[in-house]
Amino acid sequence: MFDDDPLQRETIASVMVPVAVPGPYTYKVPPGVNVLPGTIVRVPLGPREVLGAVWDNQPDPAINPKKLKSISHVYENARPLDADLRRFIDWVANWTLAAPGMVLRMVLRSEEALEEEPPVAGVRKIEGAAPERMTPARSRVLETMEDGFAWTKSGLAHAAGVSPSVIDGLLHQEVLEVVSLPAAPPPPEPQVDFCKPKLTPAQKQAADGLVESFDKGAAVSLIDGVTGSGKTEVYFEAVAEALRRGKQVLVLLPEIALTEQFLRRFEQRFGVYPAEWHSEVTPKNRARTWRGVASGDVRVVIGARSALFLPFAELGLIIVDEEHDSAFKQDDRVPYSARDMAVVRGHISRFPVVLASATPSIESRVNADMGRYRRFVLPERASGAALPDLKAIDMRHNGPERGRWIAPELLAAMKEALADDAQTLLFLNRRGYAPLTLCRTCGHRFQCPHCSAWLVEHRFQGRLVCHHCGHNEKVPESCPSCGSVDSLIACGPGVERVAEEVADRFPQARTLILSSDLPGGPERLRREMKIVEEGGADIVIGTQLVAKGHNFPKMRLVGVIDADLGLAHGDPRAAEKTFQLLAQVTGRAGRVTGGGKGFLQTYSPDHPVIKALLSSDRDAFYAAEIGARQAAGLPPFGRLAAIVISGPDKRFAEDFARAFVRAAPREPAVTLLGPAEAALAMVRGRYRYRLLAIAPRQMDLQAYLRAWLEQAPRPVKGLRVQVDIDPQHFL
């Protein structure tokens, strides 16, 4: 990849840079500097300097180095990106049709991570030295330092219960000396035998199967277990086996809100906490984790989907918990599925991947049925408790009174649970107080000025909010259209409105709203999740984040306020997503004590999804949904690609979309739908048109799309074309 002619003093190298270009650029290597594929560097790019990595591409030897810009800096302390990670980056770019530099950008998160963290100043006792005058404070300091270890000044002052000036006095009298301490000591290693669990026979069989998979290379296993069946304990045995073999482990979770409970469970099993990687981790700790992963000091990482692109030194196992969750799909920049790319990373590096879910995705279930994945079924709860009894409430005949949202039958069950000191969860996947606010005088509806979406009232904050672009405004006292005062009415319920009804019905109950958009962010959510877990709330009103793997021991009753909500969209995955969401949320009931009950308020009690949930016949639902997908040629039996064309001018974007589809290569096997206005026709001031390509499973859809993009007109005047392979969202 370099011109290494000893007679030529200057060499050249291909460097991948984190921008949307099809391949690496060529740079001059400074004399006396040695770089290899994977070496992390800083290079000039236009008027700025960017991080990059030396790539495997062979530069053109005919290029004159004198005409090239030179590599500015080589990060000699940073471990080069290994060949498997570079292959993975190229694979993701090829699959998603993204620029490889944009995938590399997800690996090279920050420059801070590439340099060793500078040491901090510490103090240590000088052997044999004593102060001129001993005081109680000085005595406490010296007693604290009897073990001979060095301390930071602030840490020592806190431990000894003295002011920092006492430490300064001992330094002045040369009783203590200043030393350099590592900024952060290496994290302690997990202990594989710290607290071995007692597994049920079904759990033991699944755990043994996962351990066997380590000798089969790139094996993919699916743990298909009902809610509360102990899937985590099973895959912890795979974690233990990977650690015994000297390998690192990555556990992917779909939501930050899940991490707190998971961290405690991991610590109970292995004696230490794993490293964390998600958006709420501070930049300094993210840099430490990045370095620790690259050096091998960090053995286990729990993280969000972006953790998949960490530069592990010895990665030997990936676990994707709640593998069905759509949060594993990234929609912007590089649209990738972390679940699918985890399987790819395991295949490239020849190590096992474990997927776990109580409601597996259709794709994973079909892969298991066809023998591509090994499936381990956990049909019963580990506690021995029965699954909850589910019942539908037909809202057409047995619904609540006008202006109320909780049906009488559900109210009666809540009273019973409250009397028995059991918890109730009311689930509504709709944030805020009401999804629509209008004027009863003139009919004016409050709409986002930047999106084709209604503004959602958040009564606790006194604001109207767009959940797509973040626009918000104060709730006005009068209608902005007709000027009428006290004419604004809320239409439909959100979790805040349901909470208002609960407070009115059960004033003595301790109620709590769990919603991702309330003030306090993830830290507040973690605290409140722990309150629920410890029984500190009687009635919980929550959105979909309460459906994701939480264990609430006292939760006995679950009421779904609007079970039909997810079925109303033109989404080919609507039935699957609704089944998964409702099965997960009702599965919070009776996980430990048994006796759980679930009520589904629905206007469509005969819908196949509702009937499958009520009968607890998961296999019947999967069989029907798989059959429908196969008949329609939809994934996993066919391939989909969505193309979204957006721009600031509606007519121009529509005309471009029509010209774009006319440029599509003629291919009888491909069905093209659109262009049509997206369900969300405008987001952040950009008008959106969607195209959908449907192709047979065996077709190279990426090659077809590349040819199409090559022939299509180039976007101008602020237009943008985004390609999404295997789309999960259809708004």
Short mmCIF file of N, CA and C in Angstrom, two decimals, residues 317-459:
data_model
loop_
_atom_site.label_atom_id
_atom_site.label_comp_id
_atom_site.label_asym_id
_atom_site.label_seq_id
_atom_site.Cartn_x
_atom_site.Cartn_y
_atom_site.Cartn_z
N LEU A 317 -17.70 -12.43 21.99
CA LEU A 317 -19.12 -12.71 22.18
C LEU A 317 -19.89 -11.41 22.11
N ILE A 318 -21.00 -11.41 21.36
CA ILE A 318 -21.95 -10.30 21.36
C ILE A 318 -23.31 -10.85 21.75
N ILE A 319 -23.97 -10.16 22.67
CA ILE A 319 -25.34 -10.50 23.06
C ILE A 319 -26.23 -9.32 22.71
N VAL A 320 -27.32 -9.58 22.02
CA VAL A 320 -28.30 -8.56 21.68
C VAL A 320 -29.56 -8.88 22.46
N ASP A 321 -29.78 -8.16 23.56
CA ASP A 321 -30.96 -8.40 24.39
C ASP A 321 -32.13 -7.60 23.83
N GLU A 322 -33.35 -8.14 23.96
CA GLU A 322 -34.55 -7.54 23.35
C GLU A 322 -34.29 -7.32 21.86
N GLU A 323 -33.82 -8.39 21.20
CA GLU A 323 -33.33 -8.26 19.83
C GLU A 323 -34.39 -7.77 18.85
N HIS A 324 -35.67 -7.90 19.21
CA HIS A 324 -36.75 -7.48 18.33
C HIS A 324 -36.93 -5.96 18.32
N ASP A 325 -36.32 -5.25 19.25
CA ASP A 325 -36.65 -3.85 19.49
C ASP A 325 -36.19 -2.96 18.33
N SER A 326 -37.09 -2.10 17.87
CA SER A 326 -36.76 -1.23 16.74
C SER A 326 -35.73 -0.16 17.09
N ALA A 327 -35.43 0.03 18.39
CA ALA A 327 -34.40 1.00 18.77
C ALA A 327 -33.02 0.57 18.30
N PHE A 328 -32.86 -0.69 17.90
CA PHE A 328 -31.57 -1.14 17.39
C PHE A 328 -31.34 -0.67 15.95
N LYS A 329 -32.35 -0.06 15.34
CA LYS A 329 -32.18 0.45 13.97
C LYS A 329 -31.88 1.94 14.02
N GLN A 330 -30.75 2.32 13.43
CA GLN A 330 -30.42 3.74 13.29
C GLN A 330 -30.94 4.22 11.95
N ASP A 331 -31.59 5.39 11.95
CA ASP A 331 -32.22 5.87 10.72
C ASP A 331 -31.46 7.01 10.05
N ASP A 332 -30.59 7.70 10.78
CA ASP A 332 -29.91 8.83 10.17
C ASP A 332 -28.46 8.48 9.82
N ARG A 333 -27.90 9.25 8.93
CA ARG A 333 -26.51 9.12 8.46
C ARG A 333 -26.23 7.74 7.88
N VAL A 334 -25.92 6.76 8.75
CA VAL A 334 -25.71 5.39 8.28
C VAL A 334 -26.87 4.55 8.82
N PRO A 335 -27.88 4.28 8.01
CA PRO A 335 -29.04 3.52 8.51
C PRO A 335 -28.70 2.02 8.61
N TYR A 336 -28.44 1.56 9.81
CA TYR A 336 -28.04 0.17 10.00
C TYR A 336 -28.84 -0.45 11.14
N SER A 337 -28.96 -1.76 11.10
CA SER A 337 -29.58 -2.51 12.19
C SER A 337 -28.47 -3.10 13.04
N ALA A 338 -28.40 -2.70 14.31
CA ALA A 338 -27.34 -3.21 15.18
C ALA A 338 -27.47 -4.71 15.38
N ARG A 339 -28.70 -5.22 15.40
CA ARG A 339 -28.88 -6.67 15.55
C ARG A 339 -28.25 -7.40 14.36
N ASP A 340 -28.58 -6.97 13.15
CA ASP A 340 -28.06 -7.65 11.96
C ASP A 340 -26.56 -7.46 11.82
N MET A 341 -26.07 -6.27 12.12
CA MET A 341 -24.64 -6.02 12.00
C MET A 341 -23.85 -6.73 13.10
N ALA A 342 -24.48 -7.00 14.25
CA ALA A 342 -23.82 -7.81 15.28
C ALA A 342 -23.57 -9.22 14.76
N VAL A 343 -24.55 -9.76 14.04
CA VAL A 343 -24.38 -11.09 13.44
C VAL A 343 -23.24 -11.05 12.42
N VAL A 344 -23.17 -9.98 11.65
CA VAL A 344 -22.09 -9.84 10.66
C VAL A 344 -20.74 -9.77 11.35
N ARG A 345 -20.64 -8.98 12.43
CA ARG A 345 -19.34 -8.85 13.11
C ARG A 345 -18.91 -10.20 13.69
N GLY A 346 -19.86 -10.96 14.23
CA GLY A 346 -19.52 -12.29 14.73
C GLY A 346 -19.05 -13.20 13.61
N HIS A 347 -19.69 -13.10 12.44
CA HIS A 347 -19.32 -13.95 11.30
C HIS A 347 -17.91 -13.61 10.81
N ILE A 348 -17.59 -12.32 10.73
CA ILE A 348 -16.28 -11.91 10.25
C ILE A 348 -15.17 -12.40 11.18
N SER A 349 -15.40 -12.26 12.49
CA SER A 349 -14.35 -12.62 13.46
C SER A 349 -14.52 -14.03 14.02
N ARG A 350 -15.51 -14.77 13.55
CA ARG A 350 -15.69 -16.18 13.90
C ARG A 350 -15.93 -16.37 15.40
N PHE A 351 -16.89 -15.64 15.96
CA PHE A 351 -17.27 -15.87 17.35
C PHE A 351 -18.79 -15.91 17.46
N PRO A 352 -19.33 -16.46 18.55
CA PRO A 352 -20.78 -16.61 18.67
C PRO A 352 -21.50 -15.29 18.97
N VAL A 353 -22.74 -15.24 18.52
CA VAL A 353 -23.64 -14.12 18.79
C VAL A 353 -24.92 -14.70 19.38
N VAL A 354 -25.41 -14.06 20.44
CA VAL A 354 -26.64 -14.53 21.10
C VAL A 354 -27.69 -13.44 21.00
N LEU A 355 -28.86 -13.80 20.48
CA LEU A 355 -30.03 -12.92 20.44
C LEU A 355 -31.02 -13.41 21.49
N ALA A 356 -31.65 -12.48 22.20
CA ALA A 356 -32.57 -12.87 23.26
C ALA A 356 -33.83 -12.02 23.19
N SER A 357 -34.98 -12.66 23.34
CA SER A 357 -36.25 -11.92 23.33
C SER A 357 -37.38 -12.82 23.79
N ALA A 358 -38.39 -12.20 24.42
CA ALA A 358 -39.64 -12.91 24.70
C ALA A 358 -40.55 -12.91 23.49
N THR A 359 -40.28 -12.00 22.55
CA THR A 359 -41.09 -11.90 21.32
C THR A 359 -40.14 -11.69 20.15
N PRO A 360 -39.46 -12.73 19.69
CA PRO A 360 -38.44 -12.57 18.65
C PRO A 360 -39.00 -11.92 17.39
N SER A 361 -38.14 -11.23 16.68
CA SER A 361 -38.52 -10.67 15.39
C SER A 361 -38.87 -11.79 14.43
N ILE A 362 -39.70 -11.47 13.45
CA ILE A 362 -40.06 -12.46 12.43
C ILE A 362 -38.80 -12.97 11.73
N GLU A 363 -37.85 -12.05 11.46
CA GLU A 363 -36.62 -12.46 10.78
C GLU A 363 -35.85 -13.50 11.59
N SER A 364 -35.70 -13.26 12.90
CA SER A 364 -34.95 -14.20 13.74
C SER A 364 -35.68 -15.52 13.87
N ARG A 365 -37.01 -15.46 14.01
CA ARG A 365 -37.77 -16.69 14.13
C ARG A 365 -37.66 -17.54 12.86
N VAL A 366 -37.72 -16.90 11.69
CA VAL A 366 -37.58 -17.64 10.43
C VAL A 366 -36.17 -18.21 10.30
N ASN A 367 -35.16 -17.43 10.67
CA ASN A 367 -33.78 -17.94 10.62
C ASN A 367 -33.61 -19.16 11.52
N ALA A 368 -34.27 -19.14 12.67
CA ALA A 368 -34.21 -20.31 13.57
C ALA A 368 -34.95 -21.49 12.96
N ASP A 369 -36.14 -21.23 12.41
CA ASP A 369 -36.93 -22.32 11.81
C ASP A 369 -36.18 -22.96 10.64
N MET A 370 -35.38 -22.18 9.92
CA MET A 370 -34.65 -22.70 8.75
C MET A 370 -33.28 -23.25 9.12
N GLY A 371 -32.95 -23.24 10.42
CA GLY A 371 -31.70 -23.84 10.86
C GLY A 371 -30.49 -22.94 10.80
N ARG A 372 -30.68 -21.67 10.41
CA ARG A 372 -29.54 -20.75 10.38
C ARG A 372 -29.12 -20.37 11.80
N TYR A 373 -30.09 -20.24 12.69
CA TYR A 373 -29.83 -19.95 14.09
C TYR A 373 -30.25 -21.17 14.91
N ARG A 374 -29.60 -21.35 16.04
CA ARG A 374 -30.01 -22.39 16.98
C ARG A 374 -30.94 -21.74 18.01
N ARG A 375 -32.13 -22.32 18.18
CA ARG A 375 -33.15 -21.72 19.03
C ARG A 375 -33.29 -22.48 20.33
N PHE A 376 -33.24 -21.72 21.44
CA PHE A 376 -33.44 -22.29 22.76
C PHE A 376 -34.73 -21.71 23.33
N VAL A 377 -35.68 -22.56 23.64
CA VAL A 377 -37.00 -22.13 24.10
C VAL A 377 -37.09 -22.25 25.61
N LEU A 378 -37.51 -21.17 26.25
CA LEU A 378 -37.78 -21.17 27.70
C LEU A 378 -39.28 -20.90 27.86
N PRO A 379 -40.10 -21.95 27.97
CA PRO A 379 -41.56 -21.77 27.91
C PRO A 379 -42.19 -21.34 29.23
N GLU A 380 -41.43 -21.37 30.33
CA GLU A 380 -42.02 -21.06 31.63
C GLU A 380 -41.16 -20.03 32.37
N ARG A 381 -41.79 -19.33 33.28
CA ARG A 381 -41.08 -18.36 34.09
C ARG A 381 -40.16 -19.07 35.08
N ALA A 382 -38.99 -18.45 35.30
CA ALA A 382 -38.00 -19.07 36.19
C ALA A 382 -38.50 -19.14 37.62
N SER A 383 -39.37 -18.21 38.01
CA SER A 383 -39.90 -18.20 39.38
C SER A 383 -40.96 -19.26 39.60
N GLY A 384 -41.42 -19.87 38.52
CA GLY A 384 -42.51 -20.83 38.63
C GLY A 384 -43.88 -20.18 38.55
N ALA A 385 -43.93 -18.85 38.55
CA ALA A 385 -45.20 -18.14 38.47
C ALA A 385 -45.82 -18.32 37.09
N ALA A 386 -47.16 -18.37 37.07
CA ALA A 386 -47.87 -18.53 35.81
C ALA A 386 -47.85 -17.23 35.03
N LEU A 387 -48.00 -17.33 33.73
CA LEU A 387 -48.14 -16.14 32.90
C LEU A 387 -49.46 -15.45 33.22
N PRO A 388 -49.56 -14.15 33.00
CA PRO A 388 -50.78 -13.43 33.38
C PRO A 388 -51.99 -13.87 32.56
N ASP A 389 -53.15 -13.81 33.19
CA ASP A 389 -54.41 -14.03 32.48
C ASP A 389 -54.79 -12.74 31.78
N LEU A 390 -55.05 -12.82 30.47
CA LEU A 390 -55.37 -11.64 29.69
C LEU A 390 -56.84 -11.64 29.29
N LYS A 391 -57.41 -10.45 29.28
CA LYS A 391 -58.82 -10.30 28.91
C LYS A 391 -58.98 -9.03 28.09
N ALA A 392 -59.82 -9.08 27.07
CA ALA A 392 -60.11 -7.90 26.27
C ALA A 392 -61.34 -7.19 26.83
N ILE A 393 -61.28 -5.88 26.85
CA ILE A 393 -62.45 -5.05 27.19
C ILE A 393 -62.92 -4.40 25.89
N ASP A 394 -64.11 -4.78 25.43
CA ASP A 394 -64.66 -4.25 24.18
C ASP A 394 -65.15 -2.82 24.44
N MET A 395 -64.39 -1.87 23.94
CA MET A 395 -64.69 -0.47 24.22
C MET A 395 -65.96 0.00 23.50
N ARG A 396 -66.44 -0.77 22.54
CA ARG A 396 -67.68 -0.38 21.86
C ARG A 396 -68.89 -0.56 22.76
N HIS A 397 -68.78 -1.48 23.73
CA HIS A 397 -69.93 -1.79 24.58
C HIS A 397 -69.65 -1.57 26.06
N ASN A 398 -68.38 -1.70 26.47
CA ASN A 398 -68.06 -1.64 27.89
C ASN A 398 -67.01 -0.59 28.20
N GLY A 399 -66.98 0.46 27.40
CA GLY A 399 -65.99 1.50 27.59
C GLY A 399 -66.34 2.44 28.73
N PRO A 400 -65.46 3.39 29.01
CA PRO A 400 -65.68 4.34 30.10
C PRO A 400 -66.71 5.40 29.71
N GLU A 401 -67.13 6.16 30.68
CA GLU A 401 -68.04 7.27 30.43
C GLU A 401 -67.31 8.36 29.65
N ARG A 402 -68.07 9.24 29.02
CA ARG A 402 -67.51 10.30 28.19
C ARG A 402 -66.52 11.15 29.00
N GLY A 403 -65.38 11.44 28.42
CA GLY A 403 -64.37 12.24 29.09
C GLY A 403 -63.46 11.44 30.01
N ARG A 404 -63.68 10.13 30.09
CA ARG A 404 -62.82 9.24 30.88
C ARG A 404 -62.16 8.23 29.95
N TRP A 405 -61.10 7.58 30.44
CA TRP A 405 -60.30 6.72 29.57
C TRP A 405 -60.09 5.32 30.13
N ILE A 406 -60.46 5.11 31.38
CA ILE A 406 -60.28 3.81 32.01
C ILE A 406 -61.64 3.14 32.15
N ALA A 407 -61.80 1.96 31.54
CA ALA A 407 -63.08 1.25 31.54
C ALA A 407 -63.42 0.76 32.95
N PRO A 408 -64.72 0.64 33.27
CA PRO A 408 -65.14 0.21 34.61
C PRO A 408 -64.52 -1.11 35.06
N GLU A 409 -64.40 -2.08 34.15
CA GLU A 409 -63.85 -3.37 34.55
C GLU A 409 -62.38 -3.25 34.97
N LEU A 410 -61.64 -2.42 34.26
CA LEU A 410 -60.25 -2.19 34.64
C LEU A 410 -60.16 -1.42 35.95
N LEU A 411 -61.06 -0.45 36.15
CA LEU A 411 -61.09 0.29 37.40
C LEU A 411 -61.31 -0.64 38.59
N ALA A 412 -62.25 -1.59 38.44
CA ALA A 412 -62.52 -2.53 39.53
C ALA A 412 -61.30 -3.37 39.85
N ALA A 413 -60.58 -3.81 38.82
CA ALA A 413 -59.36 -4.60 39.03
C ALA A 413 -58.29 -3.76 39.72
N MET A 414 -58.20 -2.47 39.39
CA MET A 414 -57.23 -1.59 40.03
C MET A 414 -57.54 -1.43 41.52
N LYS A 415 -58.82 -1.28 41.85
CA LYS A 415 -59.22 -1.17 43.26
C LYS A 415 -58.83 -2.43 44.02
N GLU A 416 -59.02 -3.57 43.41
CA GLU A 416 -58.67 -4.84 44.05
C GLU A 416 -57.16 -4.94 44.27
N ALA A 417 -56.37 -4.56 43.25
CA ALA A 417 -54.91 -4.62 43.38
C ALA A 417 -54.44 -3.66 44.47
N LEU A 418 -55.03 -2.47 44.51
CA LEU A 418 -54.64 -1.49 45.52
C LEU A 418 -54.94 -2.00 46.92
N ALA A 419 -56.09 -2.66 47.08
CA ALA A 419 -56.47 -3.20 48.39
C ALA A 419 -55.52 -4.32 48.82
N ASP A 420 -54.95 -5.04 47.86
CA ASP A 420 -54.04 -6.15 48.16
C ASP A 420 -52.57 -5.70 48.20
N ASP A 421 -52.32 -4.38 48.16
CA ASP A 421 -50.97 -3.84 48.20
C ASP A 421 -50.14 -4.32 47.01
N ALA A 422 -50.80 -4.47 45.87
CA ALA A 422 -50.11 -4.86 44.64
C ALA A 422 -50.07 -3.66 43.70
N GLN A 423 -49.11 -3.67 42.79
CA GLN A 423 -48.94 -2.55 41.87
C GLN A 423 -49.76 -2.75 40.59
N THR A 424 -50.15 -1.62 40.00
CA THR A 424 -50.83 -1.60 38.71
C THR A 424 -50.01 -0.78 37.73
N LEU A 425 -49.93 -1.27 36.50
CA LEU A 425 -49.30 -0.53 35.41
C LEU A 425 -50.36 -0.22 34.36
N LEU A 426 -50.54 1.06 34.06
CA LEU A 426 -51.40 1.49 32.96
C LEU A 426 -50.50 1.91 31.81
N PHE A 427 -50.69 1.28 30.67
CA PHE A 427 -49.79 1.50 29.53
C PHE A 427 -50.53 2.24 28.43
N LEU A 428 -49.91 3.32 27.98
CA LEU A 428 -50.40 4.07 26.82
C LEU A 428 -49.19 4.62 26.09
N ASN A 429 -49.01 4.21 24.87
CA ASN A 429 -47.81 4.61 24.12
C ASN A 429 -48.02 5.98 23.47
N ARG A 430 -48.30 6.96 24.32
CA ARG A 430 -48.54 8.31 23.84
C ARG A 430 -48.11 9.29 24.93
N ARG A 431 -47.06 10.05 24.66
CA ARG A 431 -46.52 10.97 25.65
C ARG A 431 -47.40 12.21 25.80
N GLY A 432 -47.16 12.96 26.88
CA GLY A 432 -47.85 14.22 27.08
C GLY A 432 -49.26 14.06 27.63
N TYR A 433 -50.03 15.16 27.54
CA TYR A 433 -51.39 15.18 28.09
C TYR A 433 -52.43 14.80 27.03
N ALA A 434 -52.27 15.36 25.82
CA ALA A 434 -53.23 15.08 24.74
C ALA A 434 -52.52 15.22 23.40
N PRO A 435 -52.84 14.36 22.44
CA PRO A 435 -52.15 14.41 21.15
C PRO A 435 -52.62 15.54 20.24
N LEU A 436 -53.71 16.21 20.59
CA LEU A 436 -54.24 17.28 19.75
C LEU A 436 -54.95 18.30 20.62
N THR A 437 -54.72 19.57 20.33
CA THR A 437 -55.43 20.66 21.00
C THR A 437 -56.12 21.49 19.92
N LEU A 438 -57.42 21.78 20.12
CA LEU A 438 -58.13 22.58 19.14
C LEU A 438 -59.05 23.58 19.83
N CYS A 439 -59.53 24.52 19.03
CA CYS A 439 -60.44 25.55 19.52
C CYS A 439 -61.87 25.10 19.25
N ARG A 440 -62.68 25.06 20.31
CA ARG A 440 -64.07 24.61 20.15
C ARG A 440 -64.92 25.66 19.42
N THR A 441 -64.40 26.90 19.33
CA THR A 441 -65.17 27.95 18.67
C THR A 441 -64.99 27.93 17.15
N CYS A 442 -63.73 27.90 16.72
CA CYS A 442 -63.48 27.98 15.27
C CYS A 442 -62.87 26.71 14.68
N GLY A 443 -62.49 25.76 15.52
CA GLY A 443 -61.92 24.51 15.02
C GLY A 443 -60.44 24.56 14.74
N HIS A 444 -59.76 25.66 15.08
CA HIS A 444 -58.32 25.77 14.84
C HIS A 444 -57.56 24.66 15.56
N ARG A 445 -56.65 24.01 14.82
CA ARG A 445 -55.82 22.95 15.39
C ARG A 445 -54.38 23.42 15.46
N PHE A 446 -53.73 23.10 16.57
CA PHE A 446 -52.35 23.53 16.76
C PHE A 446 -51.41 22.53 16.07
N GLN A 447 -50.72 23.02 15.05
CA GLN A 447 -49.82 22.19 14.26
C GLN A 447 -48.42 22.76 14.31
N CYS A 448 -47.43 21.85 14.23
CA CYS A 448 -46.04 22.29 14.21
C CYS A 448 -45.78 23.10 12.94
N PRO A 449 -45.11 24.25 13.05
CA PRO A 449 -44.81 25.04 11.85
C PRO A 449 -43.74 24.41 10.95
N HIS A 450 -43.04 23.41 11.48
CA HIS A 450 -41.94 22.80 10.72
C HIS A 450 -42.23 21.36 10.28
N CYS A 451 -43.30 20.76 10.82
CA CYS A 451 -43.61 19.35 10.54
C CYS A 451 -45.11 19.20 10.30
N SER A 452 -45.47 18.17 9.55
CA SER A 452 -46.88 17.88 9.35
C SER A 452 -47.36 16.99 10.50
N ALA A 453 -47.36 17.57 11.69
CA ALA A 453 -47.74 16.83 12.89
C ALA A 453 -48.41 17.81 13.85
N TRP A 454 -49.38 17.28 14.62
CA TRP A 454 -50.04 18.11 15.63
C TRP A 454 -49.08 18.34 16.80
N LEU A 455 -49.25 19.47 17.44
CA LEU A 455 -48.50 19.74 18.66
C LEU A 455 -49.16 19.01 19.82
N VAL A 456 -48.33 18.37 20.64
CA VAL A 456 -48.82 17.59 21.77
C VAL A 456 -48.79 18.47 23.02
N GLU A 457 -49.93 18.52 23.71
CA GLU A 457 -49.95 19.31 24.94
C GLU A 457 -49.25 18.57 26.06
N HIS A 458 -48.33 19.25 26.74
CA HIS A 458 -47.70 18.76 27.96
C HIS A 458 -48.15 19.69 29.08
N ARG A 459 -49.23 19.28 29.76
CA ARG A 459 -49.88 20.18 30.71
C ARG A 459 -49.00 20.47 31.91
#
